[in-house]
Amino acid sequence: MNDKELKLLHNKILELAEYFDIFCKENEIIYYLMGGTALGAIRHQGFIPWDDDFDVFMDYDNYNKFRKVVKDKLDTDKYYFQAEDTEEWPMYFSKIRINNTTFIEKDVKDKKMHHGIYIDIMCLNNTSSNKYIRYVQYFSARVLNTRALIEKGYITNSKIKQLFLSLSKIIVTKPIKNILLRFIRSFNKKDTLLVGHFFGRAPFLKTSFPKDYLGKPNYVKFESLKLPVPHKVEEYLIVRYGDRYMELPSEEVKMQYPSHAYIVDTKKSYEGYV
């Protein structure tokens, strides 16, 4: 994707981000920019220049509230809610997509699903202060994620990954999936000091952080908008990226975060491409 195409994509995502922010305010749902999107807000006052996605997270209660409200109140003429853990979208996070646009990713290019430009909506889960219990929670999420990738259509040339995918397909049956998901989310009924984002790509030591880092959202500049980051966003970014997060990464590090896009069109529906 060239710079002009990326700029058009960023502008379209911003339209969706603005709608999403208004939607959450109107329905009293608290969310925060996360990961690279939060990093972009602090380091670049907007998108990381070479990034092509937009991620937010919510705590478990707000995520559940959002999933209920969005089914009744989303502007479905313009947008589409892609719910987690469904035949269409087996991953353990949700998306809002823009109708009549195209953002096709290579591993799902042949899958029957909505392929519009999107934002990712992740769920944080309460987690134990005990490192070993926390790791079991993280590992359970990794197992579920591997099984979901199979259903999604994930493609890899790695023999080791192919082996794990094959084993997961055999071992992780629906009853096992339900048990693992209940365990991961069982801590949400407890008053814990930590929260974790276990279904992302972060390694174990970068998944969890003190719940009080979230706090009251702090609205910061993000391109032409003001969007919310965790109250202690600097501390969160240190956990996720290390204390040198304000430094630009090397080209080698950038290569670890390739473009998600396979086919992008901000003006035409994906239905003309699949």
CSV table of C-alpha atoms in Angstrom, one decimal:
chain,number,residue,atom,x,y,z
A,1,MET,CA,0.0,0.0,0.0
A,2,ASN,CA,1.5,3.4,-1.0
A,3,ASP,CA,1.3,6.5,1.1
A,4,LYS,CA,-1.7,7.9,-0.7
A,5,GLU,CA,-3.7,4.7,-0.3
A,6,LEU,CA,-2.7,4.5,3.4
A,7,LYS,CA,-3.8,8.1,4.0
A,8,LEU,CA,-7.2,7.3,2.4
A,9,LEU,CA,-7.5,4.3,4.6
A,10,HIS,CA,-6.6,6.3,7.7
A,11,ASN,CA,-9.2,8.9,6.9
A,12,LYS,CA,-11.9,6.2,6.6
A,13,ILE,CA,-10.9,4.6,9.9
A,14,LEU,CA,-11.1,8.1,11.5
A,15,GLU,CA,-14.7,8.4,10.3
A,16,LEU,CA,-15.5,5.1,12.0
A,17,ALA,CA,-13.5,6.0,15.2
A,18,GLU,CA,-15.4,9.3,15.5
A,19,TYR,CA,-18.7,7.5,15.2
A,20,PHE,CA,-17.6,4.8,17.7
A,21,ASP,CA,-16.5,7.4,20.2
A,22,ILE,CA,-19.9,9.2,20.0
A,23,PHE,CA,-21.7,5.9,20.2
A,24,CYS,CA,-19.9,4.9,23.4
A,25,LYS,CA,-20.4,8.3,25.0
A,26,GLU,CA,-24.1,8.3,24.3
A,27,ASN,CA,-24.4,4.8,25.8
A,28,GLU,CA,-22.1,5.4,28.8
A,29,ILE,CA,-19.5,2.8,27.7
A,30,ILE,CA,-15.9,3.4,28.7
A,31,TYR,CA,-13.2,2.4,26.3
A,32,TYR,CA,-9.5,3.2,25.7
A,33,LEU,CA,-7.1,3.2,22.8
A,34,MET,CA,-4.8,0.3,23.1
A,35,GLY,CA,-1.5,-1.1,21.8
A,36,GLY,CA,-0.1,0.5,18.7
A,37,THR,CA,-3.1,2.9,18.5
A,38,ALA,CA,-2.4,4.2,22.0
A,39,LEU,CA,1.3,4.4,21.2
A,40,GLY,CA,0.5,6.3,18.0
A,41,ALA,CA,-1.7,8.8,20.0
A,42,ILE,CA,1.2,9.6,22.4
A,43,ARG,CA,4.2,9.4,20.0
A,44,HIS,CA,2.6,10.7,16.8
A,45,GLN,CA,-0.6,12.3,17.9
A,46,GLY,CA,-2.4,10.0,15.5
A,47,PHE,CA,-1.7,6.8,13.6
A,48,ILE,CA,1.7,5.3,13.6
A,49,PRO,CA,2.6,6.4,10.0
A,50,TRP,CA,3.0,2.8,8.6
A,51,ASP,CA,0.2,1.2,10.6
A,52,ASP,CA,-3.1,0.2,9.0
A,53,ASP,CA,-5.3,-0.8,11.9
A,54,PHE,CA,-7.0,0.8,14.9
A,55,ASP,CA,-7.5,-1.0,18.3
A,56,VAL,CA,-9.4,-0.3,21.4
A,57,PHE,CA,-10.1,-2.2,24.6
A,58,MET,CA,-12.7,-2.2,27.4
A,59,ASP,CA,-13.0,-4.0,30.7
A,60,TYR,CA,-15.3,-7.0,30.8
A,61,ASP,CA,-18.4,-5.1,32.1
A,62,ASN,CA,-18.1,-2.4,29.5
A,63,TYR,CA,-17.4,-5.0,26.7
A,64,ASN,CA,-20.5,-7.0,27.6
A,65,LYS,CA,-22.6,-3.8,27.8
A,66,PHE,CA,-21.3,-2.7,24.4
A,67,ARG,CA,-22.1,-6.1,22.8
A,68,LYS,CA,-25.7,-5.8,24.0
A,69,VAL,CA,-26.3,-2.2,23.1
A,70,VAL,CA,-24.7,-2.4,19.7
A,71,LYS,CA,-27.2,-5.0,18.5
A,72,ASP,CA,-30.1,-2.5,19.0
A,73,LYS,CA,-28.5,0.9,18.4
A,74,LEU,CA,-25.8,0.6,15.8
A,75,ASP,CA,-26.4,2.5,12.5
A,76,THR,CA,-26.7,-0.6,10.4
A,77,ASP,CA,-27.1,1.3,7.2
A,78,LYS,CA,-23.5,2.4,7.5
A,79,TYR,CA,-21.9,-0.1,9.8
A,80,TYR,CA,-21.7,-3.8,10.7
A,81,PHE,CA,-21.0,-5.4,14.0
A,82,GLN,CA,-18.9,-8.5,13.7
A,83,ALA,CA,-19.3,-10.4,17.0
A,84,GLU,CA,-16.6,-12.6,18.5
A,85,ASP,CA,-16.8,-16.4,18.7
A,86,THR,CA,-19.1,-16.9,15.8
A,87,GLU,CA,-18.9,-19.0,12.6
A,88,GLU,CA,-18.2,-15.8,10.6
A,89,TRP,CA,-15.7,-14.5,13.1
A,90,PRO,CA,-14.3,-17.1,15.5
A,91,MET,CA,-11.7,-14.9,17.1
A,92,TYR,CA,-12.2,-13.7,20.7
A,93,PHE,CA,-12.6,-10.0,20.0
A,94,SER,CA,-15.2,-8.1,18.0
A,95,LYS,CA,-15.1,-5.6,15.1
A,96,ILE,CA,-17.2,-2.8,13.7
A,97,ARG,CA,-16.9,-2.6,9.9
A,98,ILE,CA,-17.9,0.0,7.4
A,99,ASN,CA,-20.4,-1.1,4.8
A,100,ASN,CA,-19.6,-0.5,1.2
A,101,THR,CA,-15.8,-0.6,1.7
A,102,THR,CA,-13.1,-3.2,1.3
A,103,PHE,CA,-10.4,-4.4,3.6
A,104,ILE,CA,-9.6,-8.0,2.7
A,105,GLU,CA,-6.9,-9.8,4.6
A,106,LYS,CA,-5.0,-12.7,2.9
A,107,ASP,CA,-5.9,-15.5,5.3
A,108,VAL,CA,-9.6,-14.8,5.1
A,109,LYS,CA,-9.8,-13.7,1.4
A,110,ASP,CA,-11.9,-16.8,0.6
A,111,LYS,CA,-14.1,-16.8,3.7
A,112,LYS,CA,-17.7,-15.8,3.5
A,113,MET,CA,-17.9,-12.8,5.8
A,114,HIS,CA,-18.1,-9.0,5.9
A,115,HIS,CA,-14.7,-7.6,4.7
A,116,GLY,CA,-15.3,-3.9,5.3
A,117,ILE,CA,-12.8,-1.5,6.8
A,118,TYR,CA,-12.8,-2.0,10.6
A,119,ILE,CA,-11.8,-1.2,14.1
A,120,ASP,CA,-10.9,-4.0,16.6
A,121,ILE,CA,-12.7,-4.0,20.0
A,122,MET,CA,-10.8,-6.1,22.6
A,123,CYS,CA,-11.9,-7.3,26.0
A,124,LEU,CA,-9.7,-7.0,29.1
A,125,ASN,CA,-10.1,-9.7,31.7
A,126,ASN,CA,-9.5,-9.5,35.4
A,127,THR,CA,-6.5,-11.6,36.3
A,128,SER,CA,-4.8,-13.1,39.4
A,129,SER,CA,-1.8,-11.5,41.2
A,130,ASN,CA,-0.4,-15.0,41.3
A,131,LYS,CA,2.0,-15.2,38.3
A,132,TYR,CA,1.5,-19.0,37.8
A,133,ILE,CA,-2.3,-18.7,37.8
A,134,ARG,CA,-2.0,-15.8,35.5
A,135,TYR,CA,0.1,-17.8,33.1
A,136,VAL,CA,-2.5,-20.6,33.0
A,137,GLN,CA,-5.0,-18.0,32.1
A,138,TYR,CA,-2.7,-16.7,29.4
A,139,PHE,CA,-1.9,-20.2,28.1
A,140,SER,CA,-5.6,-21.1,28.0
A,141,ALA,CA,-6.2,-18.0,25.8
A,142,ARG,CA,-3.3,-19.0,23.5
A,143,VAL,CA,-4.9,-22.5,23.1
A,144,LEU,CA,-8.3,-20.9,22.2
A,145,ASN,CA,-6.7,-18.4,19.9
A,146,THR,CA,-4.9,-21.2,18.0
A,147,ARG,CA,-8.2,-23.1,17.6
A,148,ALA,CA,-9.9,-19.9,16.4
A,149,LEU,CA,-7.1,-19.2,13.8
A,150,ILE,CA,-7.9,-22.6,12.2
A,151,GLU,CA,-11.6,-21.7,11.9
A,152,LYS,CA,-10.6,-18.3,10.6
A,153,GLY,CA,-8.4,-19.8,7.9
A,154,TYR,CA,-4.9,-18.8,9.1
A,155,ILE,CA,-2.1,-19.5,6.7
A,156,THR,CA,1.5,-20.2,7.8
A,157,ASN,CA,4.7,-21.7,6.3
A,158,SER,CA,6.0,-22.6,9.8
A,159,LYS,CA,6.1,-26.3,10.3
A,160,ILE,CA,5.9,-25.9,14.1
A,161,LYS,CA,2.9,-23.6,13.8
A,162,GLN,CA,1.2,-26.0,11.4
A,163,LEU,CA,1.8,-28.9,13.9
A,164,PHE,CA,0.2,-26.9,16.7
A,165,LEU,CA,-2.7,-25.9,14.5
A,166,SER,CA,-3.3,-29.6,13.6
A,167,LEU,CA,-3.1,-30.7,17.2
A,168,SER,CA,-5.5,-27.9,18.3
A,169,LYS,CA,-8.1,-28.9,15.7
A,170,ILE,CA,-8.2,-32.5,17.2
A,171,ILE,CA,-7.9,-31.7,20.9
A,172,VAL,CA,-9.8,-28.5,21.4
A,173,THR,CA,-13.4,-29.6,21.0
A,174,LYS,CA,-16.4,-27.4,21.8
A,175,PRO,CA,-16.7,-28.6,25.4
A,176,ILE,CA,-13.0,-27.9,25.9
A,177,LYS,CA,-13.4,-24.4,24.4
A,178,ASN,CA,-16.2,-23.6,26.8
A,179,ILE,CA,-14.2,-24.7,29.8
A,180,LEU,CA,-11.2,-22.7,28.8
A,181,LEU,CA,-13.2,-19.5,28.1
A,182,ARG,CA,-15.1,-19.8,31.4
A,183,PHE,CA,-11.8,-20.2,33.3
A,184,ILE,CA,-10.3,-17.1,31.5
A,185,ARG,CA,-13.3,-15.0,32.4
A,186,SER,CA,-14.0,-16.4,35.8
A,187,PHE,CA,-11.8,-13.7,37.4
A,188,ASN,CA,-14.1,-11.0,36.2
A,189,LYS,CA,-16.4,-11.9,39.1
A,190,LYS,CA,-13.6,-11.0,41.5
A,191,ASP,CA,-12.1,-7.8,42.6
A,192,THR,CA,-8.6,-8.1,41.3
A,193,LEU,CA,-5.7,-5.7,41.2
A,194,LEU,CA,-4.6,-6.6,37.6
A,195,VAL,CA,-6.2,-6.9,34.2
A,196,GLY,CA,-4.9,-8.7,31.2
A,197,HIS,CA,-5.2,-8.7,27.4
A,198,PHE,CA,-4.6,-12.3,26.7
A,199,PHE,CA,-6.1,-12.6,23.2
A,200,GLY,CA,-3.6,-10.2,21.5
A,201,ARG,CA,-0.2,-10.9,20.1
A,202,ALA,CA,1.8,-9.6,23.2
A,203,PRO,CA,4.0,-12.1,25.0
A,204,PHE,CA,3.0,-13.2,28.5
A,205,LEU,CA,5.0,-10.6,30.5
A,206,LYS,CA,3.5,-7.7,28.4
A,207,THR,CA,-0.2,-8.8,28.7
A,208,SER,CA,-1.1,-7.8,32.3
A,209,PHE,CA,-0.9,-4.5,34.2
A,210,PRO,CA,-2.5,-2.9,37.3
A,211,LYS,CA,-6.2,-2.1,36.8
A,212,ASP,CA,-5.7,1.4,38.2
A,213,TYR,CA,-3.7,2.3,35.0
A,214,LEU,CA,-7.1,2.4,33.3
A,215,GLY,CA,-8.9,4.9,35.5
A,216,LYS,CA,-10.8,7.8,34.1
A,217,PRO,CA,-10.1,8.0,30.3
A,218,ASN,CA,-7.7,10.8,29.3
A,219,TYR,CA,-8.7,12.4,26.0
A,220,VAL,CA,-5.7,13.2,23.8
A,221,LYS,CA,-5.2,14.3,20.2
A,222,PHE,CA,-5.5,11.6,17.6
A,223,GLU,CA,-5.2,13.2,14.2
A,224,SER,CA,-8.3,15.5,13.9
A,225,LEU,CA,-10.0,13.9,16.9
A,226,LYS,CA,-9.7,13.7,20.7
A,227,LEU,CA,-9.8,10.1,21.8
A,228,PRO,CA,-9.4,8.3,25.2
A,229,VAL,CA,-6.3,6.6,26.5
A,230,PRO,CA,-5.8,5.0,29.9
A,231,HIS,CA,-5.4,7.5,32.7
A,232,LYS,CA,-1.8,6.2,33.3
A,233,VAL,CA,-1.1,5.7,29.6
A,234,GLU,CA,2.7,6.1,30.0
A,235,GLU,CA,2.9,3.3,32.5
A,236,TYR,CA,0.7,1.1,30.3
A,237,LEU,CA,3.0,1.8,27.3
A,238,ILE,CA,6.1,1.0,29.3
A,239,VAL,CA,4.5,-2.4,30.2
A,240,ARG,CA,3.6,-3.0,26.5
A,241,TYR,CA,6.6,-1.6,24.7
A,242,GLY,CA,9.4,-0.8,27.3
A,243,ASP,CA,10.6,2.5,28.6
A,244,ARG,CA,11.9,3.6,25.2
A,245,TYR,CA,8.5,3.5,23.6
A,246,MET,CA,8.9,7.1,22.3
A,247,GLU,CA,11.8,6.1,20.1
A,248,LEU,CA,11.1,5.2,16.5
A,249,PRO,CA,11.7,1.5,15.9
A,250,SER,CA,14.3,0.1,13.5
A,251,GLU,CA,13.3,-1.2,10.0
A,252,GLU,CA,13.8,-4.7,11.4
A,253,VAL,CA,11.3,-4.2,14.2
A,254,LYS,CA,8.8,-2.6,11.7
A,255,MET,CA,9.0,-5.8,9.6
A,256,GLN,CA,7.6,-7.7,12.6
A,257,TYR,CA,4.3,-5.8,12.1
A,258,PRO,CA,3.4,-6.2,8.5
A,259,SER,CA,0.4,-4.7,6.8
A,260,HIS,CA,-2.9,-6.4,7.5
A,261,ALA,CA,-4.3,-5.4,4.1
A,262,TYR,CA,-4.5,-7.6,1.0
A,263,ILE,CA,-7.1,-5.6,-0.9
A,264,VAL,CA,-8.3,-2.2,0.2
A,265,ASP,CA,-10.9,0.0,-1.3
A,266,THR,CA,-12.4,3.0,0.6
A,267,LYS,CA,-15.2,3.5,-1.9
A,268,LYS,CA,-16.3,0.1,-3.1
A,269,SER,CA,-17.9,-2.8,-1.4
A,270,TYR,CA,-15.8,-6.0,-0.8
A,271,GLU,CA,-18.6,-7.9,-2.5
A,272,GLY,CA,-17.1,-6.9,-5.8
A,273,TYR,CA,-13.8,-8.5,-4.9
A,274,VAL,CA,-14.7,-11.8,-3.3
